[in-house]
Structure formats: structure tokens, C-alpha cells
CSV table of C-alpha atoms and ligand atoms in Angstrom, one decimal:
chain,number,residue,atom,x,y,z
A,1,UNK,CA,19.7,24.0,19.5
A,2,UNK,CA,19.8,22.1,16.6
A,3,UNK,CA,16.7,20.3,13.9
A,4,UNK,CA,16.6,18.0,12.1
A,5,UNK,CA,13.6,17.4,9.4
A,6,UNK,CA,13.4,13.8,8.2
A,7,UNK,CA,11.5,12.2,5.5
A,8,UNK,CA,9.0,10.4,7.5
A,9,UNK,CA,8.5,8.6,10.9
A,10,UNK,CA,10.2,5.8,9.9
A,11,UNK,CA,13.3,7.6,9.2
A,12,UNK,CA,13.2,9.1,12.6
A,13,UNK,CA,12.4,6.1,14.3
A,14,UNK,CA,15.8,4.7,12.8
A,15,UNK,CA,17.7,8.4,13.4
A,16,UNK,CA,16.3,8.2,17.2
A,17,UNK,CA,17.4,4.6,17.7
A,18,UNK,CA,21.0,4.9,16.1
A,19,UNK,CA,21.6,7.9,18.2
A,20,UNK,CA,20.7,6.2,21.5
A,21,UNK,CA,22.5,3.1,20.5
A,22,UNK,CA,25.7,5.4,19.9
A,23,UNK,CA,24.8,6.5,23.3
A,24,UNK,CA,25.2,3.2,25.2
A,25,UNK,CA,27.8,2.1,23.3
A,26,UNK,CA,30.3,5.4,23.7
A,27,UNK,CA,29.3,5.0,27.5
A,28,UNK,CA,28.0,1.8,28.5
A,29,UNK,CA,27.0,3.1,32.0
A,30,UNK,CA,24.7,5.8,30.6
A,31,UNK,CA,21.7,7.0,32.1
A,32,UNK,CA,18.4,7.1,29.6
A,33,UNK,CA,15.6,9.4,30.4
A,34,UNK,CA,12.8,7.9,28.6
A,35,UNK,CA,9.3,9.1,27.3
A,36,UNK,CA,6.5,7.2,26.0
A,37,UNK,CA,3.5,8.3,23.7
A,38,UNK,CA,2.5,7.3,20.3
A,39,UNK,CA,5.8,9.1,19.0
A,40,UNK,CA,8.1,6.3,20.8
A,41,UNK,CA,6.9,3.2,19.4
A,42,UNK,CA,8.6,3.1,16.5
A,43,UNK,CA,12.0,4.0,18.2
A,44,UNK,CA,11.7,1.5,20.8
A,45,UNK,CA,11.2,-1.3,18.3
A,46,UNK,CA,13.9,0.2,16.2
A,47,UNK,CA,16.1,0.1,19.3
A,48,UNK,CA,15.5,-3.1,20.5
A,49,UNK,CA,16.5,-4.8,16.9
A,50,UNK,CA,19.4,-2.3,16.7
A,51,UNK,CA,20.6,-3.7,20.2
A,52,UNK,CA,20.3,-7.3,19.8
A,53,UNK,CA,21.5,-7.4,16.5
A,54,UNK,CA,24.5,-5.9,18.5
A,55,UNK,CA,24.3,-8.1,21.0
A,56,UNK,CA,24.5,-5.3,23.7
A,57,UNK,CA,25.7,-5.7,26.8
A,58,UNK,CA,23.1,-3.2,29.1
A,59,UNK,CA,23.8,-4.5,32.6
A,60,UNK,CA,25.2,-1.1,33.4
A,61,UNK,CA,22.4,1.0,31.4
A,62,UNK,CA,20.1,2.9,34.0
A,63,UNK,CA,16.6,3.9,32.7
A,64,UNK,CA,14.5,6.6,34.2
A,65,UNK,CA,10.6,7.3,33.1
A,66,UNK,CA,9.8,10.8,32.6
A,67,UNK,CA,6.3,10.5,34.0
A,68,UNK,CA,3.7,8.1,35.0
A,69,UNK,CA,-0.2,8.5,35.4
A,70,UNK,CA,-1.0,9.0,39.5
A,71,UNK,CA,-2.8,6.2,41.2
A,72,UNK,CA,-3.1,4.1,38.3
A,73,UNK,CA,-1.9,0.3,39.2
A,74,UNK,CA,1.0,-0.5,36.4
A,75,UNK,CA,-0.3,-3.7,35.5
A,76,UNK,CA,-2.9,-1.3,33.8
A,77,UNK,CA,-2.3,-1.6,30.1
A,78,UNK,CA,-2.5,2.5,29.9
A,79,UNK,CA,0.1,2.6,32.6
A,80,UNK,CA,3.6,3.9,31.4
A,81,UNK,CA,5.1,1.0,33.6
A,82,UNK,CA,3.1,-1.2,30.9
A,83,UNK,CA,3.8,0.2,27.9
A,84,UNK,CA,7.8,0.4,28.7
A,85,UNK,CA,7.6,-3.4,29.2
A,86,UNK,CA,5.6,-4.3,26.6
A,87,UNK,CA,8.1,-2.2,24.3
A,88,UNK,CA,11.2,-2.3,25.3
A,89,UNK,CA,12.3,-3.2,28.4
A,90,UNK,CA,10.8,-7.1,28.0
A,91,UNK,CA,12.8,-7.5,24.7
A,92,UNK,CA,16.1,-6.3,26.0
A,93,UNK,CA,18.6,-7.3,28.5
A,94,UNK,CA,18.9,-4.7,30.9
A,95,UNK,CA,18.9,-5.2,34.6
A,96,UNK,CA,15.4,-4.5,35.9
A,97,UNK,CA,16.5,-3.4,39.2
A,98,UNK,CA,18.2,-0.6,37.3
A,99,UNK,CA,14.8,0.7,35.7
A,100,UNK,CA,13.2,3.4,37.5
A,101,UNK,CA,9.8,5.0,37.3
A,102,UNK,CA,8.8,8.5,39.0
A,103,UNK,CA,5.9,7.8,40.9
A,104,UNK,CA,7.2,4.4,42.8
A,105,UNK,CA,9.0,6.8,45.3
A,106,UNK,CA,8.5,10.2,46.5
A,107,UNK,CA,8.3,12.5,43.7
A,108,UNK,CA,10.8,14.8,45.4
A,109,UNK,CA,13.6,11.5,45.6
A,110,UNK,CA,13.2,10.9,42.0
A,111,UNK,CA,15.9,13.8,41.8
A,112,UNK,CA,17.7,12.5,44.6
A,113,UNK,CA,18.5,9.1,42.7
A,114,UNK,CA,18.8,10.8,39.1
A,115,UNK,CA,21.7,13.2,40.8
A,116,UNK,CA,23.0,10.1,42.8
A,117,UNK,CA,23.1,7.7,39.6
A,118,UNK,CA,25.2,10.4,38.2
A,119,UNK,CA,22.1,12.6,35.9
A,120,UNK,CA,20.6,12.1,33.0
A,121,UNK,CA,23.0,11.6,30.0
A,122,UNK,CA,20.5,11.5,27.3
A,123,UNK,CA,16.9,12.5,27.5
A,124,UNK,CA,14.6,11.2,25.1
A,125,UNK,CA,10.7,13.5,24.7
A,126,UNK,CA,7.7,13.7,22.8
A,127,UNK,CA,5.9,16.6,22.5
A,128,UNK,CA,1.9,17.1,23.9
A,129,UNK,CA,-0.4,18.9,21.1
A,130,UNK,CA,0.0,22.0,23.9
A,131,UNK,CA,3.5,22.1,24.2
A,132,UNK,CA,3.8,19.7,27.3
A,133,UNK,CA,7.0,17.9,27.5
A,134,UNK,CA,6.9,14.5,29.9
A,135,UNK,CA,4.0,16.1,31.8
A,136,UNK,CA,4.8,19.6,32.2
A,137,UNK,CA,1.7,21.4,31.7
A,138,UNK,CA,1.6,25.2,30.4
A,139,UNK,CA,1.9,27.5,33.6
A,140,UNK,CA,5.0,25.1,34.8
A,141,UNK,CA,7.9,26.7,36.3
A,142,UNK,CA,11.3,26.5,34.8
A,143,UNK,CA,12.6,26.0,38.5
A,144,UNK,CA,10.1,22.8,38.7
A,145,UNK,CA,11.4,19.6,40.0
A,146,UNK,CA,9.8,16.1,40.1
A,147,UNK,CA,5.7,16.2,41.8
A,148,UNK,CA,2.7,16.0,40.7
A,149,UNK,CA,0.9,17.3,38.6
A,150,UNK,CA,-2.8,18.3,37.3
A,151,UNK,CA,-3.1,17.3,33.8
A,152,UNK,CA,-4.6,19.7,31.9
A,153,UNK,CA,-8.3,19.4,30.2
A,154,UNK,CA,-7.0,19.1,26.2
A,155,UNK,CA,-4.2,16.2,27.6
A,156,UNK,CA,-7.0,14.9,29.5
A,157,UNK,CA,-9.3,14.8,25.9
A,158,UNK,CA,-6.3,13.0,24.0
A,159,UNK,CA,-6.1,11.0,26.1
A,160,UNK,CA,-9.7,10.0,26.7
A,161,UNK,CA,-9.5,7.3,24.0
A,162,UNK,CA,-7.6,5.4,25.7
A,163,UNK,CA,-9.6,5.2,28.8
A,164,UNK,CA,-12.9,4.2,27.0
A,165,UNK,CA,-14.1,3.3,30.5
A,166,UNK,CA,-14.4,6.9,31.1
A,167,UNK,CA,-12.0,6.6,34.3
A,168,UNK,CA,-9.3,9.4,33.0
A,169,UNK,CA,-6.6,10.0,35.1
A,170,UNK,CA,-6.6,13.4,36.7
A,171,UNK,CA,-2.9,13.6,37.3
A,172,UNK,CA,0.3,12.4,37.1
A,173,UNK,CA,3.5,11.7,38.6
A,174,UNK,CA,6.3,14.1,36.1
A,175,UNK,CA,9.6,15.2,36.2
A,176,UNK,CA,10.8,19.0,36.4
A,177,UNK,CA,11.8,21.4,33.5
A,178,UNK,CA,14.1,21.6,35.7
A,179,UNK,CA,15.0,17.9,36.1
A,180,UNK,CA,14.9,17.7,31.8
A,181,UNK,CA,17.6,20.8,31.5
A,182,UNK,CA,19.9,18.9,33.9
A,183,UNK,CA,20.4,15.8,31.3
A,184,UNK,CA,23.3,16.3,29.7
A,185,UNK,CA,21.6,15.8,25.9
A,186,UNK,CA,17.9,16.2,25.0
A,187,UNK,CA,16.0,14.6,22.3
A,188,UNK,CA,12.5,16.2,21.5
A,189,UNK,CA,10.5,13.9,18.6
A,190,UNK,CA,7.9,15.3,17.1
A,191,UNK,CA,6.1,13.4,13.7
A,192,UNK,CA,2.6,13.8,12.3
A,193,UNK,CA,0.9,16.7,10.8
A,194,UNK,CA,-0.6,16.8,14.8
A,195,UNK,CA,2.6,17.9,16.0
A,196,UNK,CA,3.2,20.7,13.3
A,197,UNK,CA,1.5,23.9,14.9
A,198,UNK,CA,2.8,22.9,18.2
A,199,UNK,CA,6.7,22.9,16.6
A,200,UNK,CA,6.0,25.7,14.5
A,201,UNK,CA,5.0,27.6,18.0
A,202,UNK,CA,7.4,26.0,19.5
A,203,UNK,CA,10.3,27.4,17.4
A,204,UNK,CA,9.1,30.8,17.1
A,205,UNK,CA,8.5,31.1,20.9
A,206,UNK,CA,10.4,32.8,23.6
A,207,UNK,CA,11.3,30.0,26.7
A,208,UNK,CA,8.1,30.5,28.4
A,209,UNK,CA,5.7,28.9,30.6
A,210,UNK,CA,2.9,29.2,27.9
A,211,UNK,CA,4.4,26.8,25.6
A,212,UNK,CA,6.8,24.4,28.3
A,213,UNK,CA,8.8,22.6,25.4
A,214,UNK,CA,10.3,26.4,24.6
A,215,UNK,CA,12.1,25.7,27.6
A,216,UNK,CA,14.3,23.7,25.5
A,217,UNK,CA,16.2,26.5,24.4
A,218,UNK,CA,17.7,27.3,27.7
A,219,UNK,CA,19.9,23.8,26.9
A,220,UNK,CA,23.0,23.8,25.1
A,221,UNK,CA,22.6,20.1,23.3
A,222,UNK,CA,19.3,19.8,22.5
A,223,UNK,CA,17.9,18.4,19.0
A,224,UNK,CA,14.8,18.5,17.7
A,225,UNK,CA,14.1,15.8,15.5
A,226,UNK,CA,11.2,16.1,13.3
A,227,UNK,CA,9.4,14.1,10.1
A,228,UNK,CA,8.5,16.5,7.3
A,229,UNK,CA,4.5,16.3,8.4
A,230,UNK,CA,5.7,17.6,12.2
A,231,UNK,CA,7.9,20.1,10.0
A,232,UNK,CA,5.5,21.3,7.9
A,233,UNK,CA,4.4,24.8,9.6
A,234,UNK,CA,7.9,25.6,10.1
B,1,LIG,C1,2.0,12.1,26.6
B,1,LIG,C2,3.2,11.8,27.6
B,1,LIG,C3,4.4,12.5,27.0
B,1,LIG,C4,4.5,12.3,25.5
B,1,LIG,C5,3.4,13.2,25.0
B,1,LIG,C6,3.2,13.0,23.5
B,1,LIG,O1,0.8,12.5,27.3
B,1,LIG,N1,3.0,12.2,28.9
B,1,LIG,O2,5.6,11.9,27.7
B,1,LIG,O3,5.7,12.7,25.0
B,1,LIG,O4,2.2,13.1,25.7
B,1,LIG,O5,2.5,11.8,23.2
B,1,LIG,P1,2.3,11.3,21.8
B,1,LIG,O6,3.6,10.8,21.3
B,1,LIG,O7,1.4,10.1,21.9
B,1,LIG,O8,1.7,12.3,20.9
């Protein structure tokens, strides 16, 4: 496991985006596993100059959400199908029959086609402020595949601002731990003074369920890239 501290969330933004375009471009067939959160605006704009400045050609580029809310249409603009268009995926020209969300099939086939498409060859993943990683809650198993899942109550209070309606999804559609240490590289991004007690735990932690982003350190090729404020506690 490697980390990497960065000045600032600008810098990682670019970091994050140079790295995935290196990505594409040493393998233009990749396969992206792809979060979303606060953390992952920056990158995506980043990305989306960095690739057509390039002129990129994506037509071969698979992408595969690591979690959407359950039940929520995805025309909602706090739907992960929403925010993925709105930030990438509209600005770019990939293929949209090669983009692929978790909860539009059976959780259990979202392996299926991952495996099938060849796995995950780079993993992108925020951090929650209690360790989740997509939506892995603490108590998740290390054997878990794609399902769904119960969010827990603080991911449930983040997230409550953005669901001023009071409406909150309850749960989610997520991949695995087990799904995330198939990909062959993983990503975990983690800026803001928020994130700095959850790396430092992270860190120092044993793999175990109580904190699911230790889990990380069962994977060969995983980096942790951080800003100084997400760094800070370290
Ligand atoms: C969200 C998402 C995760 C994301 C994490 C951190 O709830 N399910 O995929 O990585 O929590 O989000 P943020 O970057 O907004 O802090």
C-alpha cells in the first residue's frame, strides 16, 4: 500500500485525473470502477478537460458505479445515475451502452458482468466519515459481493442535507469488499480536515470490519491519495 499526501484538493484533483488518464491511454479497453461524493468533483472535471484536450478516443472504456441509492428514480438530482451525467459522463465521448450502474440489474449480476467484462482495472473511492468505502457499512464482510445494503444512521445524517425534503434513502444498491479487492488497482481519495480522523484510523487499523476501508490493505496496488488537511492526523 502506498500514500501519497498532496498540497491541497486541487492538486489531487489533477494527481487523480492524470492517473486515470494514464490508465485509458496504456489500455484503451480499461474498465473504471467509479465513485461519486463530494471528493470526486473536482477529478471528474479535471478528467474531462484532461481527455478532451487529448482528444480521447473512449469507445472501448467500460464504466462501472460503485453504488447507487435503492429505489430512488435516477432522474433524481441526488441519484448517483445523475450526478455521473451531470459530471462526467455528458462531457465525454464514451459509449453509453458501456456505462453500468449496480442497482439497474440484480445486485448478485453486477459481478457477473464486472467478471465477464474482464474486472475492474482501476477502482476509483472516497472515503465515508465512518470508514465506508462505496457503501460498505462497518459490520460488512470481507467475503461481501454486490446487494444491498442498510445505510447506516451517521451516513444517513450526512447525507440528510441533501434530501431537505426529509425523504432519506434507507438503503442502497453497493458493491462487495469483495468485488473492490478484485480490481486490479485501487484509488482511495480522501481531502478535507473531515476526512482526517477517519485516515488517521484508517492507517493505524488492522483490516477489520469496524473500519471497512482497512480492508484496503489486503490489496497489493492500492494508493491512498490524500490533501495535507485529510493528512493531517496522520
Ligand atoms: C458517499 C458514497 C461513497 C463516497 C463517500 C464519501 O456516501 N456512497 O461512494 O465515496 O460517501 O463521500 P464524500 O466524498 O462526499 O465525502
Amino acid at each position: 500500500m502506498k500514500t501519497l499526501v498532496l498540497k491541497n484538493s486541487d492538486e489531487v484533483a489533477k494527481k487523480a485525473a492524470s492517473i486515470l488518464l494514464q490508465q485509458i491511454k496504456n489500455k484503451p479497453q480499461s474498465n473504471l470502477g467509479l465513485a461519486t461524493g463530494q471528493t470526486m468533483i473536482p477529478i471528474y472535471k479535471e478528467l474531462c478537460l484532461l481527455i478532451n484536450n487529448k482528444k480521447l478516443n473512449l469507445s472501448k472504456i467500460k464504466t462501472f458505479n460503485v453504488d447507487e441509492y435503492h429505489t430512488l428514480p435516477i432522474t433524481d438530482k441526488n441519484s448517483y445515475h445523475y450526478y455521473m451525467n451531470n459530471l462526467l459522463f455528458k462531457h465525454i465521448n464514451i459509449n453509453p451502452s458501456n456505462i453500468f450502474f449496480p442497482q439497474s440489474l440484480k445486485p448478485s449480476n453486477y459481478d457477473k458482468l464486472i467478471k465477464k467484462a474482464g474486472g475492474i482495472d482501476m477502482m476509483i473511492l472516497g472515503i465515508g466519515s465512518n470508514g465506508h468505502i462505496a457503501f460498505n457499512e462497518p459490520g460488512c464482510s470481507i467475503k461481501s459481493n454486490t446487494r444491498i445494503v442498510k445505510l447506516a444512521e451517521s451516513t444517513k445524517k450526512s447525507n440528510s442535507v441533501f434530501f431537505p425534503n426529509g425523504k432519506i434513502p434507507l438503503k442502497a444498491v453497493s458493491v462487495g469488499i469483495k468485488t473492490i479487492l478484485k480490481s486490479k488497482k485501487i484509488i482511495l481519495i480522501a481531502t478535507t480536515k473531515n476526512k482526517a480522523e477517519i485516515i488517521s484510523k484508517t492507517l493505524k487499523a488492522k483490516p477489520s470490519p469496524a473500519i471497512p476501508a482497512s480492508y484496503l490493505k489486503r490489496h497489493k496496488k492500492v494508493l491512498f491519495l490524500l490533501d495535507s488537511d485529510a493528512a493531517s492526523l496522520i
